mmCIF file of C-alpha atoms in Angstrom:
data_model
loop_
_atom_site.group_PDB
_atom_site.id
_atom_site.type_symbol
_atom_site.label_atom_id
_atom_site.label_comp_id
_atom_site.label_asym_id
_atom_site.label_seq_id
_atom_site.Cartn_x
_atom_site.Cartn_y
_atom_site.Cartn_z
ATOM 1 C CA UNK A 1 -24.429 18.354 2.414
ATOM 2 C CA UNK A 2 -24.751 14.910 1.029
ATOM 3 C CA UNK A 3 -20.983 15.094 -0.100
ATOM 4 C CA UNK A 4 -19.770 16.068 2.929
ATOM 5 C CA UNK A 5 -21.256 13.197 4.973
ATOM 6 C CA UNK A 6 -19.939 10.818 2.511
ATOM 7 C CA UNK A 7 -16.179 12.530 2.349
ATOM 8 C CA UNK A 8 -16.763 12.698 6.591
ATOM 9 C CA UNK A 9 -18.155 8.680 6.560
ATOM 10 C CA UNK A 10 -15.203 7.688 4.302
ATOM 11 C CA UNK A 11 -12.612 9.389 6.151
ATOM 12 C CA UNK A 12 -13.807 7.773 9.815
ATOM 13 C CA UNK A 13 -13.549 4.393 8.001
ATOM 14 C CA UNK A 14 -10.142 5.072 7.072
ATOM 15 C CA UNK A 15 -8.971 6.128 10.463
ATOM 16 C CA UNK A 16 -10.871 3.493 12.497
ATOM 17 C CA UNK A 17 -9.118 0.929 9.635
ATOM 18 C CA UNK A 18 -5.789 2.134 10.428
ATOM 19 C CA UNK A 19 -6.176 2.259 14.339
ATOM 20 C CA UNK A 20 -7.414 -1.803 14.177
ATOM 21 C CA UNK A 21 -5.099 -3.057 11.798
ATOM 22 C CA UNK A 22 -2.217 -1.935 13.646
ATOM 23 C CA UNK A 23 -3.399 -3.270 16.667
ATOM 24 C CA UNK A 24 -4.501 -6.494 15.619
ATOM 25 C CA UNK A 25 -3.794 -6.808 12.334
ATOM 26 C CA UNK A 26 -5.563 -9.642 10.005
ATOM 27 C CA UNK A 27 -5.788 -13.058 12.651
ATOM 28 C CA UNK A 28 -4.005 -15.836 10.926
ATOM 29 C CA UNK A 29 -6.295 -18.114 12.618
ATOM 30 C CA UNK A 30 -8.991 -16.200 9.959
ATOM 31 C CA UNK A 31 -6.613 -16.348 6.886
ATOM 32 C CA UNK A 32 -6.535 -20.388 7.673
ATOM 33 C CA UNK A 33 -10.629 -20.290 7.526
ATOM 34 C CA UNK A 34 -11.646 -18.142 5.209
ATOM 35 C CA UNK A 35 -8.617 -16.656 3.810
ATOM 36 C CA UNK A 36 -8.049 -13.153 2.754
ATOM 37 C CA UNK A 37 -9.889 -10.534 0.211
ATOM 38 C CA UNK A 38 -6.606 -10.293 -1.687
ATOM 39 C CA UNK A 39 -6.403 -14.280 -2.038
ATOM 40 C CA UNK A 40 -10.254 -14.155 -3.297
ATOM 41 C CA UNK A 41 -8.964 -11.294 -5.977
ATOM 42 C CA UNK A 42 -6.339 -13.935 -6.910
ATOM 43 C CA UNK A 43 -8.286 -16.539 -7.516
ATOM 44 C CA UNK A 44 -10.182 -13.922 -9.737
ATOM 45 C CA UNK A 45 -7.263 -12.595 -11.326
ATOM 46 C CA UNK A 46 -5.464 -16.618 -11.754
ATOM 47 C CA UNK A 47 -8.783 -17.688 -13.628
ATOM 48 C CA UNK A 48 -9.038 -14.702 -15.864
ATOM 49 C CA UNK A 49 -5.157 -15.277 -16.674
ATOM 50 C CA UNK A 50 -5.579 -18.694 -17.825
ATOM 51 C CA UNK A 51 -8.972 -18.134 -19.679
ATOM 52 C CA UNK A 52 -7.885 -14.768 -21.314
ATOM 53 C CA UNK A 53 -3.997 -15.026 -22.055
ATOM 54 C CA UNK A 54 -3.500 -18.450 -23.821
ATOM 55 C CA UNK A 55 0.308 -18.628 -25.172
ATOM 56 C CA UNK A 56 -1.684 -19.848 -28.684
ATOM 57 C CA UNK A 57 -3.326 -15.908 -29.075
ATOM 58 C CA UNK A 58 -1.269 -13.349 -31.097
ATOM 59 C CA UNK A 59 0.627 -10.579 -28.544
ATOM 60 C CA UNK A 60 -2.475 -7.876 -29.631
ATOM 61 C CA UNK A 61 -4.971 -9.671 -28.730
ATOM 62 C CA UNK A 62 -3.359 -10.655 -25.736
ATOM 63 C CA UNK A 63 -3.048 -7.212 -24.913
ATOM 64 C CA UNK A 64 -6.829 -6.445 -25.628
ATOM 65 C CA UNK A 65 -7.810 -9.442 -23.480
ATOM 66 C CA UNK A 66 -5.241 -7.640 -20.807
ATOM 67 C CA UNK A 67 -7.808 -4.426 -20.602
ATOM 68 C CA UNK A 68 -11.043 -6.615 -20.417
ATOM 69 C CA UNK A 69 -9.294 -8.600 -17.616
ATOM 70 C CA UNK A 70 -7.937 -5.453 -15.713
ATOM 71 C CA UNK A 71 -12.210 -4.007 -15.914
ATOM 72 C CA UNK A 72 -13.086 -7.655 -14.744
ATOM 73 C CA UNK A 73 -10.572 -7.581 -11.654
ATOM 74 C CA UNK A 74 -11.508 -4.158 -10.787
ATOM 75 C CA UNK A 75 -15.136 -3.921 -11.255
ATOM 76 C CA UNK A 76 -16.293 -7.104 -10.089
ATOM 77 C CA UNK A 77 -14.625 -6.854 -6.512
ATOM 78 C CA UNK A 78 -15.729 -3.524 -6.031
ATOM 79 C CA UNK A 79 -19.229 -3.908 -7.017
ATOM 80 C CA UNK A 80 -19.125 -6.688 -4.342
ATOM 81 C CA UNK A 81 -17.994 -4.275 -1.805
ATOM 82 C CA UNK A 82 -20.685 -1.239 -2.941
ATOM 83 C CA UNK A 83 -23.510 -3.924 -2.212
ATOM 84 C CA UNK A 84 -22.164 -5.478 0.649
ATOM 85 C CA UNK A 85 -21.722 -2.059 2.320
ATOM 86 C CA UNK A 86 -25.074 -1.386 1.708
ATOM 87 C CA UNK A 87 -26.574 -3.893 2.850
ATOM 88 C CA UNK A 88 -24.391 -3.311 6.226
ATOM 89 C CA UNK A 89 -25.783 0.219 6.701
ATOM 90 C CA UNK A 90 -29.650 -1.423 5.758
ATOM 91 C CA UNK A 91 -29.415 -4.243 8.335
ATOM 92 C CA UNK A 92 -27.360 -2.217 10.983
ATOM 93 C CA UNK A 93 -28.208 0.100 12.973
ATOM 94 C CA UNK A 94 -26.377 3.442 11.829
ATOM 95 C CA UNK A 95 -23.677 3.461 15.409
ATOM 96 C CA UNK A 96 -22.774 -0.094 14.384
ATOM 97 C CA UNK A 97 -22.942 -0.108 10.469
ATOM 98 C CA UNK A 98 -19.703 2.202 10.154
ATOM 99 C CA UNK A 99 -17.547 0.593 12.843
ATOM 100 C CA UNK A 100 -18.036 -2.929 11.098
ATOM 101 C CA UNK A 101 -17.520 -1.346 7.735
ATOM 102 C CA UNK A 102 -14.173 -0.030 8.699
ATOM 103 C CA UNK A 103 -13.235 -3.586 10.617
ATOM 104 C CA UNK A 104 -13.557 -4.828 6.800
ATOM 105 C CA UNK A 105 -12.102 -2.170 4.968
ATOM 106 C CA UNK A 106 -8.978 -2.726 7.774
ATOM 107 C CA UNK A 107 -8.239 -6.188 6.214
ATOM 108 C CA UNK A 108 -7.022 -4.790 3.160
ATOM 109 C CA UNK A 109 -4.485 -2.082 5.204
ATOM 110 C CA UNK A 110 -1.103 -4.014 5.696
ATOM 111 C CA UNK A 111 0.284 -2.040 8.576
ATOM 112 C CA UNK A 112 1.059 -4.688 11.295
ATOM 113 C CA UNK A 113 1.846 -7.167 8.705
ATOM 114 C CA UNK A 114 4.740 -4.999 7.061
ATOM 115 C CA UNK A 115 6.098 -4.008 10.102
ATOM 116 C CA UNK A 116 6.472 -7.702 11.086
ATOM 117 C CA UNK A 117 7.749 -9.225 8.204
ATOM 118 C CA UNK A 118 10.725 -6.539 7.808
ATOM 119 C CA UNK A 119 10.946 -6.459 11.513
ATOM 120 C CA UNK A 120 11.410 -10.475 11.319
ATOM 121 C CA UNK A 121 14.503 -9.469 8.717
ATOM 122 C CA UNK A 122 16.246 -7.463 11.139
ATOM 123 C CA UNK A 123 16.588 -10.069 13.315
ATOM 124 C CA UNK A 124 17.401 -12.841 11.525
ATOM 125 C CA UNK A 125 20.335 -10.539 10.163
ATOM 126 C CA UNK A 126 21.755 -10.351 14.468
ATOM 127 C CA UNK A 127 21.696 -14.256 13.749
ATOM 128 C CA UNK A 128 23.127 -15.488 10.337
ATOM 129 C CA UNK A 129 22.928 -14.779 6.828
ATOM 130 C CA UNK A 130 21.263 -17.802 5.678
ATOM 131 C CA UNK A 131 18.383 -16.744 8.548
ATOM 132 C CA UNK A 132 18.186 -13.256 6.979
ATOM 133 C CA UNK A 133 17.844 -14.913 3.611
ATOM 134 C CA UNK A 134 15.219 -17.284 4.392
ATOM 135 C CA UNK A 135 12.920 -14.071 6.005
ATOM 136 C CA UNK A 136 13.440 -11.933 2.919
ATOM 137 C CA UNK A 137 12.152 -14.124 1.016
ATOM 138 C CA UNK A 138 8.940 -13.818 1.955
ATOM 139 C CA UNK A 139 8.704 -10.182 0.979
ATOM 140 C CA UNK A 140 11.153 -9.343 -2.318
ATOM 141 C CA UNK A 141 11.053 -10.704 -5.549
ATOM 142 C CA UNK A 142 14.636 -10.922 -5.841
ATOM 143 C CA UNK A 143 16.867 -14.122 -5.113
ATOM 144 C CA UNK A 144 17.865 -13.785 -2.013
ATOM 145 C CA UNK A 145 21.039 -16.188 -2.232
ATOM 146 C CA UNK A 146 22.664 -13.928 -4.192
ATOM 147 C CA UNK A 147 22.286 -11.203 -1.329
ATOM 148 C CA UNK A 148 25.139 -10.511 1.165
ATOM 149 C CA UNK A 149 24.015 -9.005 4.652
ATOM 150 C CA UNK A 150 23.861 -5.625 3.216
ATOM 151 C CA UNK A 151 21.939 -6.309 0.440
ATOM 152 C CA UNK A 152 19.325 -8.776 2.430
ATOM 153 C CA UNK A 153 18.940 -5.259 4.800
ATOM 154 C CA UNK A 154 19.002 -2.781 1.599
ATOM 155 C CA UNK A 155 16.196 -5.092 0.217
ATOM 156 C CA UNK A 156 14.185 -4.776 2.989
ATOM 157 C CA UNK A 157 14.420 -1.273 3.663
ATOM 158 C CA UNK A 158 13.071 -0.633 0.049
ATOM 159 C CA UNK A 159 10.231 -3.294 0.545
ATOM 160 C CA UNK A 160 9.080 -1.643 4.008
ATOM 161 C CA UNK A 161 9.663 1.876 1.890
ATOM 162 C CA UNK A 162 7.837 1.672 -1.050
ATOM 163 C CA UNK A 163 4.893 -0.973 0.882
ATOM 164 C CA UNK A 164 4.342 1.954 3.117
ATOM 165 C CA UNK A 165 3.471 3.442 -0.181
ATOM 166 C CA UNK A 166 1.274 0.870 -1.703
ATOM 167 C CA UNK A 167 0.077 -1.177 1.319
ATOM 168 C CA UNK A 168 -0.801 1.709 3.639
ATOM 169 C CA UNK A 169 -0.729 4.689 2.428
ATOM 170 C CA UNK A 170 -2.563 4.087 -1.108
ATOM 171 C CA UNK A 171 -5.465 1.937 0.369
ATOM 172 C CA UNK A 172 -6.190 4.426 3.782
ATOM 173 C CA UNK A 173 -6.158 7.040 0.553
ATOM 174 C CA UNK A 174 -8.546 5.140 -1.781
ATOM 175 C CA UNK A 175 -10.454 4.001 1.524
ATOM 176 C CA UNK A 176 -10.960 7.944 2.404
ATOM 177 C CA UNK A 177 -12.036 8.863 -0.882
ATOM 178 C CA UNK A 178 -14.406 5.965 -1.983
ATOM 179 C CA UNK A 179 -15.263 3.968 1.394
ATOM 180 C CA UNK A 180 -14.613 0.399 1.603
ATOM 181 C CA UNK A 181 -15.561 0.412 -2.622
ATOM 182 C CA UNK A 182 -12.815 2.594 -3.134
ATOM 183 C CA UNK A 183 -10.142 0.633 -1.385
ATOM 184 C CA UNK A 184 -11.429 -2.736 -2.938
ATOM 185 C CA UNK A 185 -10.760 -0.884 -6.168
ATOM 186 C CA UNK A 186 -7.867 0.203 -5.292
ATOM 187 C CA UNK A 187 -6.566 -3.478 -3.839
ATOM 188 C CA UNK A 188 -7.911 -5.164 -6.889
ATOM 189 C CA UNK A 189 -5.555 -3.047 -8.929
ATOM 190 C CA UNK A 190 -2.355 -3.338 -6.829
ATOM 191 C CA UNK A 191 -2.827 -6.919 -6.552
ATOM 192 C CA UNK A 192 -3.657 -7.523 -10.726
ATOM 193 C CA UNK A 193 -0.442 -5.635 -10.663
ATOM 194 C CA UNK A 194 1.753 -7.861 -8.671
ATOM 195 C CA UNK A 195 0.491 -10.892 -10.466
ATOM 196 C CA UNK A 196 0.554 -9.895 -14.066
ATOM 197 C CA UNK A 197 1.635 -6.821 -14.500
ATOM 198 C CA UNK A 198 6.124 -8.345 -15.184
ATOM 199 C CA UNK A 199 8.046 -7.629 -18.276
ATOM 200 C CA UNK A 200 7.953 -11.433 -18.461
ATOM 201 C CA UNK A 201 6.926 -13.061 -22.188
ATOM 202 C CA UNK A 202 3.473 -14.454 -20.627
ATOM 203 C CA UNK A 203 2.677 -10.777 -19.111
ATOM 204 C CA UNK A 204 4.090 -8.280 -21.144
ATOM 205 C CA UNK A 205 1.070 -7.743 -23.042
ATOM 206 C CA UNK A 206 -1.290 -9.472 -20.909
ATOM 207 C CA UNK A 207 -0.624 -7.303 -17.946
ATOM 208 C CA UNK A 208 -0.080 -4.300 -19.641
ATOM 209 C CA UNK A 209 -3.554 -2.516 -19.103
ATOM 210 C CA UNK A 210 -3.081 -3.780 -15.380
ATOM 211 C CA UNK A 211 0.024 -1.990 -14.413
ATOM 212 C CA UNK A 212 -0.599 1.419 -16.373
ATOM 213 C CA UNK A 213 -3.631 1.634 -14.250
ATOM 214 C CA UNK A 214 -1.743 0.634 -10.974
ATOM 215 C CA UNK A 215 0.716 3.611 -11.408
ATOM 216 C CA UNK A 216 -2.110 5.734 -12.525
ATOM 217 C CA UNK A 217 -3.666 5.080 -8.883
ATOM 218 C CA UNK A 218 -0.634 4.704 -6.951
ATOM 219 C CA UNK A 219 0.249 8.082 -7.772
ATOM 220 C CA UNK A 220 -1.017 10.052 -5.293
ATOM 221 C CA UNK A 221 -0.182 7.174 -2.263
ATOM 222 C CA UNK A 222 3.727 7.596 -2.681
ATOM 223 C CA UNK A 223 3.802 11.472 -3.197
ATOM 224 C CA UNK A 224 2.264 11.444 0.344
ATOM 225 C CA UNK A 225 3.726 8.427 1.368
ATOM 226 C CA UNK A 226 7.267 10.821 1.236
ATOM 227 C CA UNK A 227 5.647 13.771 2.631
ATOM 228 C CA UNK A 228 4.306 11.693 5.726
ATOM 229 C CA UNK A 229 8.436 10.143 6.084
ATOM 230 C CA UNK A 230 9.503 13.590 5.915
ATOM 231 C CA UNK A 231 7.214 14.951 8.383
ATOM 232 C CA UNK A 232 8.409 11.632 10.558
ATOM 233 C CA UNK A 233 12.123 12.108 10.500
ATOM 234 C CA UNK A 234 11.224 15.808 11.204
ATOM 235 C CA UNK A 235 10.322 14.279 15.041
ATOM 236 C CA UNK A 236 13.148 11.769 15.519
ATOM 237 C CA UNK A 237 16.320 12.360 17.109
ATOM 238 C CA UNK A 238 18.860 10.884 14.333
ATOM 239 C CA UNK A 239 16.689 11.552 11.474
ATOM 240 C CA UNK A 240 17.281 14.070 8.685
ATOM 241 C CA UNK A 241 14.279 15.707 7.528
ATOM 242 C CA UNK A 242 16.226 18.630 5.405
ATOM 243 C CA UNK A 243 18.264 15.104 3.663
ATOM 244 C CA UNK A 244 15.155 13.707 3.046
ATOM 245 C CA UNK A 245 13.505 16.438 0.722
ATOM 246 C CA UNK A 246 17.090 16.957 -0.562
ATOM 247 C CA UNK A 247 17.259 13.352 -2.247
ATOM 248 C CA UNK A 248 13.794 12.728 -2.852
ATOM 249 C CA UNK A 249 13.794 16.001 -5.466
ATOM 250 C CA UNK A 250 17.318 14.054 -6.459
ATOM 251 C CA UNK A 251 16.632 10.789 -6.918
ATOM 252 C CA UNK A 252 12.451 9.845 -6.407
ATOM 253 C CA UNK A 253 12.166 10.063 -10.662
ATOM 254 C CA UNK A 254 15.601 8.345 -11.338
ATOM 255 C CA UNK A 255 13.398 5.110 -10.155
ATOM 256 C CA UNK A 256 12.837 2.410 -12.391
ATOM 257 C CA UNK A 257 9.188 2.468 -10.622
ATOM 258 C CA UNK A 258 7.157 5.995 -11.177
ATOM 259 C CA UNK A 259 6.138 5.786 -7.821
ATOM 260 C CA UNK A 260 8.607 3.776 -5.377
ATOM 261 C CA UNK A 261 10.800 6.170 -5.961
ATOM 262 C CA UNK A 262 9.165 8.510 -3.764
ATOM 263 C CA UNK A 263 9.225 6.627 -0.829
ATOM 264 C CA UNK A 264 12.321 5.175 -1.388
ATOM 265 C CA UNK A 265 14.138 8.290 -1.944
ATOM 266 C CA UNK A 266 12.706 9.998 1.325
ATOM 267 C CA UNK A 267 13.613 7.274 3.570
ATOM 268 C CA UNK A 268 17.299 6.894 2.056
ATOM 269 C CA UNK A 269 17.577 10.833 2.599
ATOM 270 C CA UNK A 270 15.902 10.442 5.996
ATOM 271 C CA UNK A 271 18.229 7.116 7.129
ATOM 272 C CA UNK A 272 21.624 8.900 5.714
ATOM 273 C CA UNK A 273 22.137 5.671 3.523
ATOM 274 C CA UNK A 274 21.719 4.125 0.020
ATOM 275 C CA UNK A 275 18.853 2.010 -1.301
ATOM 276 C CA UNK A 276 18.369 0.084 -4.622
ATOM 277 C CA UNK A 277 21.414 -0.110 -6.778
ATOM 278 C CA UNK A 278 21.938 -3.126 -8.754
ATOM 279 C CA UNK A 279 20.491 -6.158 -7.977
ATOM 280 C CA UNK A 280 19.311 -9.767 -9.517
ATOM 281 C CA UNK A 281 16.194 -11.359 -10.737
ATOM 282 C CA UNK A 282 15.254 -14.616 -11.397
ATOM 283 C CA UNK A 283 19.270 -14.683 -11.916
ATOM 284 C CA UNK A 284 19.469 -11.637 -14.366
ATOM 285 C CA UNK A 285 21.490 -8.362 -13.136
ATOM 286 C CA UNK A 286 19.636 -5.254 -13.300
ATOM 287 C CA UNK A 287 21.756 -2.485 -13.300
ATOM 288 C CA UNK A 288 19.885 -0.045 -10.917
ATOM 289 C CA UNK A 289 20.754 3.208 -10.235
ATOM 290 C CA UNK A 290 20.996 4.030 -6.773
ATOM 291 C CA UNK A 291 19.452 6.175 -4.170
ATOM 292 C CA UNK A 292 20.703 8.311 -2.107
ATOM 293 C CA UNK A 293 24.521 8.556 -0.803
ATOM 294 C CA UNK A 294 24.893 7.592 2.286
ATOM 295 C CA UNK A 295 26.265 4.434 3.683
ATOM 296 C CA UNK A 296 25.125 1.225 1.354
ATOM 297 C CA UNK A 297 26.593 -1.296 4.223
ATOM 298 C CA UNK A 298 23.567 -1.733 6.285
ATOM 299 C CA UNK A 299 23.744 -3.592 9.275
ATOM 300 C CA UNK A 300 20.492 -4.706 11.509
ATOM 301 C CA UNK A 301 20.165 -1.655 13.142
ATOM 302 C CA UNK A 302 19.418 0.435 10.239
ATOM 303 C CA UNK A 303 16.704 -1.310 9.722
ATOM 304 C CA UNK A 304 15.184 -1.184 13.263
ATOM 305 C CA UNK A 305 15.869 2.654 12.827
ATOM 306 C CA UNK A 306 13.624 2.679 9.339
ATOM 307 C CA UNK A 307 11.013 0.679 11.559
ATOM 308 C CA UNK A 308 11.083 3.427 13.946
ATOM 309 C CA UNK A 309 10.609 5.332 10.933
ATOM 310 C CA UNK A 310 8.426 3.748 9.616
ATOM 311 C CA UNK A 311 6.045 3.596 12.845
ATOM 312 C CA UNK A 312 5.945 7.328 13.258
ATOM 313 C CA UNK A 313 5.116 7.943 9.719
ATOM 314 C CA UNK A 314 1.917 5.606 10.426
ATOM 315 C CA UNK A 315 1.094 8.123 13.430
ATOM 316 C CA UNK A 316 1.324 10.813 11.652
ATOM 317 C CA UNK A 317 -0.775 9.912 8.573
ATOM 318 C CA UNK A 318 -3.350 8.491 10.976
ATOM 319 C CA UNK A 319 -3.727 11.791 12.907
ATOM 320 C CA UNK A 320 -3.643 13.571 9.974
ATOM 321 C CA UNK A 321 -6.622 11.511 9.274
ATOM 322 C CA UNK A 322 -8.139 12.113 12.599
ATOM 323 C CA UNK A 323 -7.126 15.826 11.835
ATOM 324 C CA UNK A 324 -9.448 15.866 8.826
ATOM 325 C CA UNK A 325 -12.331 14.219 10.291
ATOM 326 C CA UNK A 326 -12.306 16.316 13.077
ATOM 327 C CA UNK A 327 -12.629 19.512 10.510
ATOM 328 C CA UNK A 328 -15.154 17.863 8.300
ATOM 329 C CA UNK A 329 -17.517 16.751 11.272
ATOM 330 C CA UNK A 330 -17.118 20.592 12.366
ATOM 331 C CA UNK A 331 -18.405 21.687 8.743
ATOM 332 C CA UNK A 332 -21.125 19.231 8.281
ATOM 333 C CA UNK A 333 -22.519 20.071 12.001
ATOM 334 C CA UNK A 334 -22.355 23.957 10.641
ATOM 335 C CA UNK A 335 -24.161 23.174 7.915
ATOM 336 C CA UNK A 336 -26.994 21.599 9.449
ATOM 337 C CA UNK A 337 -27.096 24.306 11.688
ATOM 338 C CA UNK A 338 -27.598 26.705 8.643
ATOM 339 C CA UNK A 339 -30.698 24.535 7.741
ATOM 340 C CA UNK A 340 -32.525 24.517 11.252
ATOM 341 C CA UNK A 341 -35.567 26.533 10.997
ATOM 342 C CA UNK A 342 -36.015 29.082 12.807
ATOM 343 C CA UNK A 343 -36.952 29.223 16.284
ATOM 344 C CA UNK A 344 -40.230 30.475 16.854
ATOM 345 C CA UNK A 345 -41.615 32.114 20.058
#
């Protein structure tokens, strides 16, 4: 009984999360404040880079240091979370504590933030390159001056794919398993993994402990990630469902990433185009193989169809969500019926 009021709490925090962060997202006015729980991990994660990784230590114990940070980033913020939802559900009464827990646990969802910045891409593209270039900046890695049209709309395409992945779907999963704890665990790790978990001579064995464990937990996110794109482009007009299964069983472990692929590969399948392929960092080529085999010459309204996409893929994981929590409520209220005593007359 106990475990299924948790699973049913948990899984009501997830769904009211998803429901208010894409309708109001995180307030920038609030980010200029106080900033934002990721930014807090940061400063976590930036302090135990410079006390821990020192260019002077040999590359083993560099690693070593790498798993004490990664417990560090994990296990402090989550804690944090564990007693700060407690205290919620002591002070609060018991209709309030859960919505306010799930108004927190919603800052760490990316949903309206995503959709935004890629949606900001698509139409800079209808304007001019250099506009395109300047908004994909703020969401790939790679330099976007060596990006022609297609490839500024390729790279965003795979950013909105495989963030579905990690800054939706993964968190909404950890958040339904583990409450807000469990997505604070989960955000610690994806975010000790996009600061120092690069091939790079400071962070190869620094941030090696950091991104095993990311891929460890992002690996159930982007398996449903692709099943909830599938499932979209099964409901769209213009989508190809049966293309979508076809190249994600094709291409999703070809991937440099043991988890983007997944994502990546369903919405290339879905779209009818091609995603990754080579590409440049930090001004070296990577040869990347690509994915899928459709058209690679995007134009701006492929990626307003992949925001469609996108958007119904979002539906449908959040009523899947409301699905579930509709079927556990219905068990735990059987349950307690089960332990009523009986009536007497």
């Amino acid at each position: 009984m106990h475990l299924s009021l948790f699973t049913c709490r948990n899984v009501a925090t997830a769904c009211i999360a998803s429901v208010t962060d894409a309708l109001i997202g995180y307030p920038q006015a609030l980010v200029s404040r106080i900033g934002h729980p990721v930014m807090w991990i940061g400063h976590l994660i930036d302090r135990l880079d410079m006390g821990l990784n020192r260019p002077a230590l040999p590359p083993a114990r560099r690693r070593a240091n790498g798993f004490i940070a990664a417990g560090l980033i994990v296990t402090v913020p989550t804690l944090s979370a564990l007693l700060a939802e407690r205290v919620l559900r002591r002070v609060l009464p018991r209709w309030l504590a859960l919505p306010v827990t799930a108004l927190m646990a919603g800052t760490l969802v990316a949903q309206r933030s995503l959709h935004d910045h890629v949606l900001a891409v698509a139409r800079a593209a209808e304007d001019s390159l250099p506009a395109a270039r300047q908004a994909v900046s703020h969401i790939v890695g790679r330099d976007p001056e060596q990006l022609d049209e297609a490839g500024v709309l390729r790279a965003a395409t795979e950013t909105l794919a495989e963030n579905f992945s990690d800054g939706i779907v993964a968190p909404l999963f950890w958040m339904a398993a583990g409450g807000l704890p469990g997505a604070v665990f989960y955000k610690a790790t994806n975010t000790a993994d996009s600061m120092i978990g690069h091939r790079t001579p400071r962070h190869e064995a620094f941030g090696y402990a950091a991104a095993r464990l990311d891929d460890l937990v992002n690996l159930p996110a982007s398996r449903l990630s692709a099943l909830w794109i599938i499932l979209a482009a099964a409901t769209m007009r213009g989508m190809d469902a049966g293309g979508a299964l076809r190249i994600l069983r094709r291409d999703a472990t070809t991937h440099r990433s043991p988890n983007a692929g997944w994502p990546e590969a369903a919405m290339a399948g879905a779209l009818g185009i091609r995603l990754s392929g080579p590409r440049a960092y930090n001004g070296v080529s990577v040869d990347e193989p690509w994915v899928g085999d459709g058209n690679a010459t995007l134009r701006p309204q492929d990626l307003y169809r992949a925001l469609a996409l996108y958007r119904r893929a979002c539906l449908i994981q959040t009523l899947a969500g409301l699905a579930g929590l509709g079927l556990l409520t219905r068990s735990v209220q059987r349950r307690k019926g089960k332990h009523l005593p009986p009536l007497r007359g």
